[in-house]
Structure formats: C-alpha cells, structure tokens
PDB file of C-alpha atoms in Angstrom:
ATOM      1  CA  MET A  34    -269.107-113.778 -22.326  1.00 44.00           C
ATOM      2  CA  PRO A  35    -267.607-110.218 -22.673  1.00 49.00           C
ATOM      3  CA  MET A  36    -267.744-108.572 -25.969  1.00 49.00           C
ATOM      4  CA  GLN A  37    -264.586-108.340 -27.955  1.00 53.00           C
ATOM      5  CA  GLY A  38    -262.895-105.074 -27.505  1.00 52.00           C
ATOM      6  CA  MET A  39    -264.540-104.148 -24.178  1.00 50.00           C
ATOM      7  CA  PRO A  40    -262.051-103.769 -21.316  1.00 50.00           C
ATOM      8  CA  MET A  41    -262.640-106.191 -18.494  1.00 49.00           C
ATOM      9  CA  GLN A  42    -263.647-104.919 -15.218  1.00 51.00           C
ATOM     10  CA  GLY A  43    -260.827-105.246 -12.594  1.00 49.00           C
ATOM     11  CA  GLY A  44    -258.414-105.755 -15.281  1.00 48.00           C
ATOM     12  CA  PRO A  45    -254.946-104.236 -15.583  1.00 49.00           C
ATOM     13  CA  GLN A  46    -256.500-100.981 -16.960  1.00 49.00           C
ATOM     14  CA  ASN A  47    -258.094-100.308 -13.637  1.00 50.00           C
ATOM     15  CA  PHE A  48    -255.478-101.556 -11.266  1.00 44.00           C
ATOM     16  CA  GLN A  49    -253.695 -98.855  -9.147  1.00 49.00           C
ATOM     17  CA  GLY A  50    -250.523-100.160  -7.529  1.00 48.00           C
ATOM     18  CA  TYR A  51    -249.462 -99.350  -3.680  1.00 48.00           C
ATOM     19  CA  GLY A  52    -246.552 -96.934  -3.669  1.00 50.00           C
ATOM     20  CA  GLY A  53    -245.564 -97.999  -0.011  1.00 50.00           C
ATOM     21  CA  PRO A  54    -244.692 -95.568   2.869  1.00 56.00           C
ATOM     22  CA  ALA A  55    -243.213 -92.160   2.047  1.00 55.00           C
ATOM     23  CA  PRO A  56    -239.418 -92.024   2.247  1.00 59.00           C
ATOM     24  CA  MET A  57    -237.984 -90.946   5.550  1.00 57.00           C
ATOM     25  CA  PRO A  58    -236.320 -87.399   5.172  1.00 60.00           C
ATOM     26  CA  ILE A  59    -232.702 -87.086   6.053  1.00 67.00           C
ATOM     27  CA  VAL A  60    -232.497 -85.377   9.334  1.00 63.00           C
ATOM     28  CA  LYS A  61    -229.116 -83.605  10.213  1.00 75.00           C
ATOM     29  CA  GLY A  62    -228.947 -82.719  13.795  1.00 70.00           C
ATOM     30  CA  PRO A  63    -226.202 -80.853  15.744  1.00 81.00           C
ATOM     31  CA  SER A  64    -222.727 -82.121  15.372  1.00 84.00           C
ATOM     32  CA  LYS A  65    -221.276 -84.177  18.119  1.00 85.00           C
ATOM     33  CA  ALA A  66    -217.698 -83.111  17.206  1.00 90.00           C
ATOM     34  CA  PRO A  67    -217.340 -80.260  19.699  1.00 90.00           C
ATOM     35  CA  GLY A  68    -218.287 -82.454  22.592  1.00 90.00           C
ATOM     36  CA  THR A  69    -216.187 -85.233  21.415  1.00 92.00           C
ATOM     37  CA  ILE A  70    -213.167 -83.006  21.144  1.00 94.00           C
ATOM     38  CA  LEU A  71    -213.681 -81.746  24.679  1.00 93.00           C
ATOM     39  CA  ILE A  72    -214.000 -85.223  26.070  1.00 94.00           C
ATOM     40  CA  VAL A  73    -210.707 -86.321  24.413  1.00 95.00           C
ATOM     41  CA  LEU A  74    -209.145 -83.049  25.768  1.00 95.00           C
ATOM     42  CA  GLY A  75    -210.437 -83.732  29.234  1.00 94.00           C
ATOM     43  CA  VAL A  76    -209.169 -87.316  29.373  1.00 94.00           C
ATOM     44  CA  LEU A  77    -205.809 -86.112  28.116  1.00 95.00           C
ATOM     45  CA  ALA A  78    -205.416 -83.353  30.483  1.00 94.00           C
ATOM     46  CA  SER A  79    -206.749 -85.190  33.587  1.00 93.00           C
ATOM     47  CA  PHE A  80    -204.935 -88.677  33.069  1.00 93.00           C
ATOM     48  CA  VAL A  81    -202.033 -87.934  30.912  1.00 94.00           C
ATOM     49  CA  ALA A  82    -200.949 -84.136  31.215  1.00 94.00           C
ATOM     50  CA  ALA A  83    -201.504 -83.787  34.940  1.00 93.00           C
ATOM     51  CA  PRO A  84    -199.424 -86.796  36.183  1.00 93.00           C
ATOM     52  CA  ILE A  85    -196.669 -85.969  33.648  1.00 94.00           C
ATOM     53  CA  LEU A  86    -196.564 -82.206  34.760  1.00 93.00           C
ATOM     54  CA  PHE A  87    -196.345 -83.183  38.433  1.00 92.00           C
ATOM     55  CA  PHE A  88    -193.532 -85.618  37.815  1.00 91.00           C
ATOM     56  CA  VAL A  89    -191.622 -83.076  35.736  1.00 91.00           C
ATOM     57  CA  LEU A  90    -191.938 -80.229  38.149  1.00 88.00           C
ATOM     58  CA  TRP A  91    -191.133 -82.471  41.049  1.00 87.00           C
ATOM     59  CA  PHE A  92    -188.093 -83.878  39.309  1.00 88.00           C
ATOM     60  CA  GLN A  93    -186.873 -80.437  38.375  1.00 83.00           C
ATOM     61  CA  GLY A  94    -187.025 -79.382  42.003  1.00 79.00           C
ATOM     62  CA  VAL A  95    -185.117 -82.347  43.075  1.00 79.00           C
ATOM     63  CA  VAL A  96    -182.469 -81.536  40.716  1.00 82.00           C
ATOM     64  CA  ASP A  97    -182.257 -78.079  41.874  1.00 76.00           C
ATOM     65  CA  MET A  98    -182.150 -79.168  45.499  1.00 73.00           C
ATOM     66  CA  THR A  99    -179.383 -81.920  44.676  1.00 75.00           C
ATOM     67  CA  ASP A 100    -177.301 -79.338  42.906  1.00 77.00           C
ATOM     68  CA  ALA A 101    -177.641 -77.105  45.856  1.00 73.00           C
ATOM     69  CA  LEU A 102    -176.596 -79.853  48.377  1.00 70.00           C
ATOM     70  CA  ALA A 103    -173.524 -80.723  46.099  1.00 71.00           C
ATOM     71  CA  LYS A 104    -172.497 -77.103  46.455  1.00 74.00           C
ATOM     72  CA  GLY A 105    -172.691 -77.268  50.233  1.00 80.00           C
ATOM     73  CA  ALA A 106    -169.616 -76.017  52.403  1.00 84.00           C
ATOM     74  CA  ASN A 107    -168.349 -78.112  55.212  1.00 88.00           C
ATOM     75  CA  PHE A 108    -166.915 -76.078  58.237  1.00 90.00           C
ATOM     76  CA  SER A 109    -166.520 -76.184  61.972  1.00 88.00           C
ATOM     77  CA  ASN A 110    -168.505 -73.954  64.455  1.00 91.00           C
ATOM     78  CA  GLY A 111    -167.539 -70.451  64.145  1.00 90.00           C
ATOM     79  CA  GLY A 112    -166.545 -70.812  60.527  1.00 91.00           C
ATOM     80  CA  THR A 113    -167.427 -68.300  57.613  1.00 92.00           C
ATOM     81  CA  VAL A 114    -169.850 -69.045  55.012  1.00 93.00           C
ATOM     82  CA  GLU A 115    -171.066 -67.298  51.637  1.00 91.00           C
ATOM     83  CA  VAL A 116    -174.900 -66.574  51.260  1.00 91.00           C
ATOM     84  CA  THR A 117    -176.122 -66.261  47.703  1.00 86.00           C
ATOM     85  CA  GLY A 118    -179.170 -66.707  45.710  1.00 80.00           C
ATOM     86  CA  ALA A 119    -182.457 -65.792  47.423  1.00 83.00           C
ATOM     87  CA  GLY A 120    -180.822 -65.036  50.793  1.00 89.00           C
ATOM     88  CA  SER A 121    -181.552 -68.249  52.539  1.00 91.00           C
ATOM     89  CA  TYR A 122    -179.299 -70.456  54.318  1.00 93.00           C
ATOM     90  CA  MET A 123    -179.478 -73.970  55.882  1.00 92.00           C
ATOM     91  CA  LEU A 124    -177.220 -75.547  58.364  1.00 92.00           C
ATOM     92  CA  GLN A 125    -176.836 -79.231  59.015  1.00 90.00           C
ATOM     93  CA  ILE A 126    -175.010 -80.306  62.181  1.00 92.00           C
ATOM     94  CA  SER A 127    -173.493 -83.676  61.902  1.00 87.00           C
ATOM     95  CA  GLY A 128    -172.866 -85.737  65.105  1.00 78.00           C
ATOM     96  CA  GLY A 129    -174.695 -83.390  67.530  1.00 84.00           C
ATOM     97  CA  GLU A 130    -177.310 -80.766  68.188  1.00 91.00           C
ATOM     98  CA  ALA A 131    -177.352 -77.081  69.098  1.00 94.00           C
ATOM     99  CA  THR A 132    -179.395 -75.157  71.382  1.00 94.00           C
ATOM    100  CA  THR A 133    -179.101 -71.987  69.202  1.00 95.00           C
ATOM    101  CA  CYS A 134    -177.451 -70.876  66.049  1.00 95.00           C
ATOM    102  CA  LYS A 135    -176.951 -67.491  64.608  1.00 96.00           C
ATOM    103  CA  MET A 136    -175.195 -65.848  61.635  1.00 96.00           C
ATOM    104  CA  ILE A 137    -173.142 -62.726  61.989  1.00 96.00           C
ATOM    105  CA  ASP A 138    -172.321 -60.416  58.928  1.00 95.00           C
ATOM    106  CA  SER A 139    -169.313 -58.246  58.416  1.00 91.00           C
ATOM    107  CA  GLY A 140    -170.839 -55.433  60.348  1.00 92.00           C
ATOM    108  CA  ASN A 141    -171.327 -57.580  63.390  1.00 93.00           C
ATOM    109  CA  ASN A 142    -175.130 -57.751  62.986  1.00 96.00           C
ATOM    110  CA  VAL A 143    -176.591 -60.868  64.473  1.00 96.00           C
ATOM    111  CA  TYR A 144    -179.189 -63.119  62.776  1.00 97.00           C
ATOM    112  CA  ASP A 145    -180.872 -65.782  64.784  1.00 96.00           C
ATOM    113  CA  MET A 146    -181.535 -69.107  62.862  1.00 96.00           C
ATOM    114  CA  SER A 147    -184.614 -71.300  63.433  1.00 94.00           C
ATOM    115  CA  PRO A 148    -184.659 -75.019  64.024  1.00 93.00           C
ATOM    116  CA  PHE A 149    -186.485 -76.815  61.192  1.00 88.00           C
ATOM    117  CA  GLN A 150    -189.603 -78.432  62.555  1.00 86.00           C
ATOM    118  CA  SER A 151    -188.017 -78.519  66.181  1.00 86.00           C
ATOM    119  CA  ASP A 152    -184.957 -80.478  64.805  1.00 89.00           C
ATOM    120  CA  LYS A 153    -182.046 -79.040  66.845  1.00 92.00           C
ATOM    121  CA  SER A 154    -179.463 -80.469  64.153  1.00 92.00           C
ATOM    122  CA  LEU A 155    -180.994 -78.402  61.342  1.00 92.00           C
ATOM    123  CA  TYR A 156    -181.175 -74.750  61.266  1.00 94.00           C
ATOM    124  CA  TYR A 157    -182.263 -72.261  58.662  1.00 93.00           C
ATOM    125  CA  ILE A 158    -182.772 -68.606  58.132  1.00 94.00           C
ATOM    126  CA  ASP A 159    -184.427 -66.677  55.129  1.00 93.00           C
ATOM    127  CA  GLY A 160    -184.078 -63.005  54.093  1.00 91.00           C
ATOM    128  CA  LEU A 161    -180.357 -62.519  54.424  1.00 94.00           C
ATOM    129  CA  ASN A 162    -178.538 -60.119  52.042  1.00 94.00           C
ATOM    130  CA  ASN A 163    -175.902 -61.866  49.912  1.00 93.00           C
ATOM    131  CA  GLY A 164    -172.423 -61.906  51.423  1.00 93.00           C
ATOM    132  CA  THR A 165    -170.017 -63.470  53.990  1.00 94.00           C
ATOM    133  CA  TYR A 166    -171.223 -64.580  57.262  1.00 96.00           C
ATOM    134  CA  THR A 167    -169.937 -66.187  60.343  1.00 95.00           C
ATOM    135  CA  VAL A 168    -171.927 -69.129  61.866  1.00 95.00           C
ATOM    136  CA  ARG A 169    -171.967 -69.666  65.745  1.00 94.00           C
ATOM    137  CA  CYS A 170    -173.974 -72.151  67.363  1.00 94.00           C
ATOM    138  CA  GLU A 171    -174.412 -72.818  71.231  1.00 93.00           C
ATOM    139  CA  GLY A 172    -174.501 -76.077  73.142  1.00 91.00           C
ATOM    140  CA  VAL A 173    -172.822 -77.937  70.177  1.00 89.00           C
ATOM    141  CA  ASP A 174    -169.644 -80.179  70.431  1.00 83.00           C
ATOM    142  CA  GLN A 175    -166.721 -78.236  68.969  1.00 77.00           C
ATOM    143  CA  LYS A 176    -165.801 -81.322  67.232  1.00 78.00           C
ATOM    144  CA  ALA A 177    -169.158 -81.541  65.398  1.00 84.00           C
ATOM    145  CA  SER A 178    -168.967 -80.868  61.654  1.00 87.00           C
ATOM    146  CA  MET A 179    -171.452 -78.601  59.961  1.00 91.00           C
ATOM    147  CA  THR A 180    -172.634 -78.402  56.286  1.00 90.00           C
ATOM    148  CA  GLY A 181    -174.231 -75.246  55.083  1.00 91.00           C
ATOM    149  CA  MET A 182    -175.902 -74.351  51.717  1.00 89.00           C
ATOM    150  CA  SER A 183    -177.730 -71.400  50.359  1.00 86.00           C
ATOM    151  CA  VAL A 184    -181.103 -72.821  50.439  1.00 85.00           C
ATOM    152  CA  SER A 185    -184.050 -73.230  52.653  1.00 82.00           C
ATOM    153  CA  PRO A 186    -185.533 -76.537  53.955  1.00 77.00           C
ATOM    154  CA  ASN A 187    -189.005 -74.799  52.772  1.00 76.00           C
ATOM    155  CA  ASP A 188    -187.649 -75.194  49.340  1.00 76.00           C
ATOM    156  CA  PHE A 189    -188.055 -78.892  49.548  1.00 74.00           C
ATOM    157  CA  THR A 190    -191.664 -78.856  50.783  1.00 76.00           C
ATOM    158  CA  ASN A 191    -192.388 -75.966  48.281  1.00 79.00           C
ATOM    159  CA  THR A 192    -191.295 -78.193  45.377  1.00 80.00           C
ATOM    160  CA  ILE A 193    -193.764 -80.768  46.192  1.00 82.00           C
ATOM    161  CA  GLY A 194    -196.430 -78.251  46.824  1.00 85.00           C
ATOM    162  CA  PHE A 195    -195.745 -76.384  43.641  1.00 86.00           C
ATOM    163  CA  ALA A 196    -195.914 -79.592  41.669  1.00 88.00           C
ATOM    164  CA  PHE A 197    -199.090 -80.744  43.202  1.00 90.00           C
ATOM    165  CA  LEU A 198    -200.738 -77.235  42.827  1.00 91.00           C
ATOM    166  CA  TRP A 199    -200.230 -76.988  38.958  1.00 92.00           C
ATOM    167  CA  SER A 200    -200.913 -80.832  38.375  1.00 93.00           C
ATOM    168  CA  THR A 201    -204.178 -80.254  40.283  1.00 93.00           C
ATOM    169  CA  VAL A 202    -205.124 -77.213  38.261  1.00 94.00           C
ATOM    170  CA  VAL A 203    -204.578 -79.094  34.971  1.00 94.00           C
ATOM    171  CA  GLY A 204    -206.404 -82.181  36.320  1.00 94.00           C
ATOM    172  CA  VAL A 205    -209.346 -80.196  37.363  1.00 95.00           C
ATOM    173  CA  THR A 206    -209.469 -78.283  34.087  1.00 95.00           C
ATOM    174  CA  GLY A 207    -209.566 -81.674  32.385  1.00 95.00           C
ATOM    175  CA  VAL A 208    -212.383 -82.865  34.462  1.00 95.00           C
ATOM    176  CA  VAL A 209    -214.364 -79.756  33.564  1.00 95.00           C
ATOM    177  CA  LEU A 210    -213.643 -80.268  29.839  1.00 95.00           C
ATOM    178  CA  LEU A 211    -214.811 -83.806  30.290  1.00 94.00           C
ATOM    179  CA  ILE A 212    -218.118 -83.067  31.897  1.00 95.00           C
ATOM    180  CA  VAL A 213    -218.844 -80.234  29.345  1.00 95.00           C
ATOM    181  CA  GLY A 214    -217.916 -82.605  26.500  1.00 94.00           C
ATOM    182  CA  ILE A 215    -220.253 -85.188  27.811  1.00 94.00           C
ATOM    183  CA  VAL A 216    -223.035 -82.698  28.284  1.00 94.00           C
ATOM    184  CA  LEU A 217    -222.643 -81.374  24.653  1.00 92.00           C
ATOM    185  CA  VAL A 218    -222.634 -85.012  23.234  1.00 92.00           C
ATOM    186  CA  VAL A 219    -225.778 -85.884  25.082  1.00 91.00           C
ATOM    187  CA  ARG A 220    -227.542 -82.626  24.131  1.00 90.00           C
ATOM    188  CA  ALA A 221    -226.670 -83.046  20.478  1.00 87.00           C
ATOM    189  CA  GLY A 222    -227.864 -86.786  20.407  1.00 83.00           C
ATOM    190  CA  SER A 223    -231.124 -85.795  22.216  1.00 86.00           C
ATOM    191  CA  LYS A 224    -231.759 -82.888  19.824  1.00 82.00           C
ATOM    192  CA  THR A 225    -231.100 -85.134  16.794  1.00 77.00           C
ATOM    193  CA  LYS A 226    -233.547 -87.633  18.203  1.00 81.00           C
ATOM    194  CA  GLU A 227    -236.172 -84.970  18.698  1.00 79.00           C
ATOM    195  CA  LEU A 228    -235.672 -83.668  14.978  1.00 75.00           C
ATOM    196  CA  GLN A 229    -236.030 -87.320  13.682  1.00 76.00           C
ATOM    197  CA  GLN A 230    -239.277 -87.741  15.587  1.00 77.00           C
ATOM    198  CA  GLN A 231    -240.673 -84.513  14.292  1.00 74.00           C
ATOM    199  CA  ALA A 232    -239.608 -85.514  10.740  1.00 71.00           C
ATOM    200  CA  MET A 233    -241.398 -88.895  11.019  1.00 75.00           C
ATOM    201  CA  MET A 234    -244.626 -87.218  12.342  1.00 75.00           C
ATOM    202  CA  GLN A 235    -244.528 -84.890   9.301  1.00 70.00           C
ATOM    203  CA  ALA A 236    -243.983 -87.727   6.897  1.00 66.00           C
ATOM    204  CA  MET A 237    -246.917 -89.499   8.276  1.00 68.00           C
ATOM    205  CA  TYR A 238    -249.282 -86.601   7.961  1.00 62.00           C
TER     206      TYR A 238
END
C-alpha cells in the first residue's frame, strides 16, 4: 500500500499527452488568374468574335455591292456611261453575249474590257479615270440591253476574302491565347503541388 502523500508511479503527474501531427503550413502557389483570363479571351475570340466579325464584314460588303447594283445604268450598245469611284466598271449583257467590249473616252482613247471568268456576257475593266465613256461591244445583238456600274466583279470575291482573312486572324489569335492560357494554368497547378510537397516534407522533419 503506497504511503500517504507519495505520488503514484504512472499517475497523472507523469502523463505526457500526444500532441498529434504538426499542422500543415498554408502554401500559396502561383495564381491561376492570368491563365484563366487568357483561356476566356481565347474562347471568346475564337468562337464568338471571329464568326461575328466574318458576318459583319461580309454583310457590309454585300450592302455596298447591292447599293452599287441599284445605281447601275441601263443602256444600249454604243451608249455612254459615267465611271466614278475607284475607276472600275462592270458590264452585264442581257439576252446575249459579245466577242469583245471596249470603252472609249472623250479623247477617243480605247480601253479593252475583259470577260469575267470567260463569261462573254459579263465584262469588266479596272484602272480607268473618272469621266464619261462610250461602251461598244462586237458580236452582240443590237437589241440586247446592257447594265453597267462603277464596280469590279472582283469586289464581290474580295469582300468574302477580306471577311475570311480578318476573321481567320482573330480566330487564330484566340487559339493562341487559349493554348497559352492552358499552359499557364497547368504550370501554376504543378508549381503549387510542388510547393505543397516541399512543405509537407519540411513539416515531417
């Protein structure tokens, strides 16, 4: 029987509690915000801005061409026309074809027109000075009517090409931003994981 006033061995006086594992330090890795922002911008540029830009530019070109067609002049072979704007002129022959067409200015200078894509009913010419010209076509029925306008048929194809070019530039830029953003997010995640592992090792030892 233990003596009164003597501490018991193994009693509460000799107990040392277990404090548990050391707390895990908070690790702050690189921010993923820059990469996330680039991903969002890339998606918007590639899948939103590029298609909208193509449609807007194409629609604007169609409107301009429609306006030019509305201002076209109707005349017979040998009639006079006015060349304005960029110095281009397009001639549409209705009800027939011509072997050759030419435009003659007030100084009797002759300018040969070219068939558009071998279509003998559609002729055009570029590089004219603004002014009044006489249109003469060979091999065409004298009763055939003609419609002319100060545009080039190339303007129609250029409209689509211009819209496609700029929408492609925006789309490719968006893809680049998307790729760079993904790379930054992946690197930030990997770096954060690496710092967490280092902190865990330091906490253990």
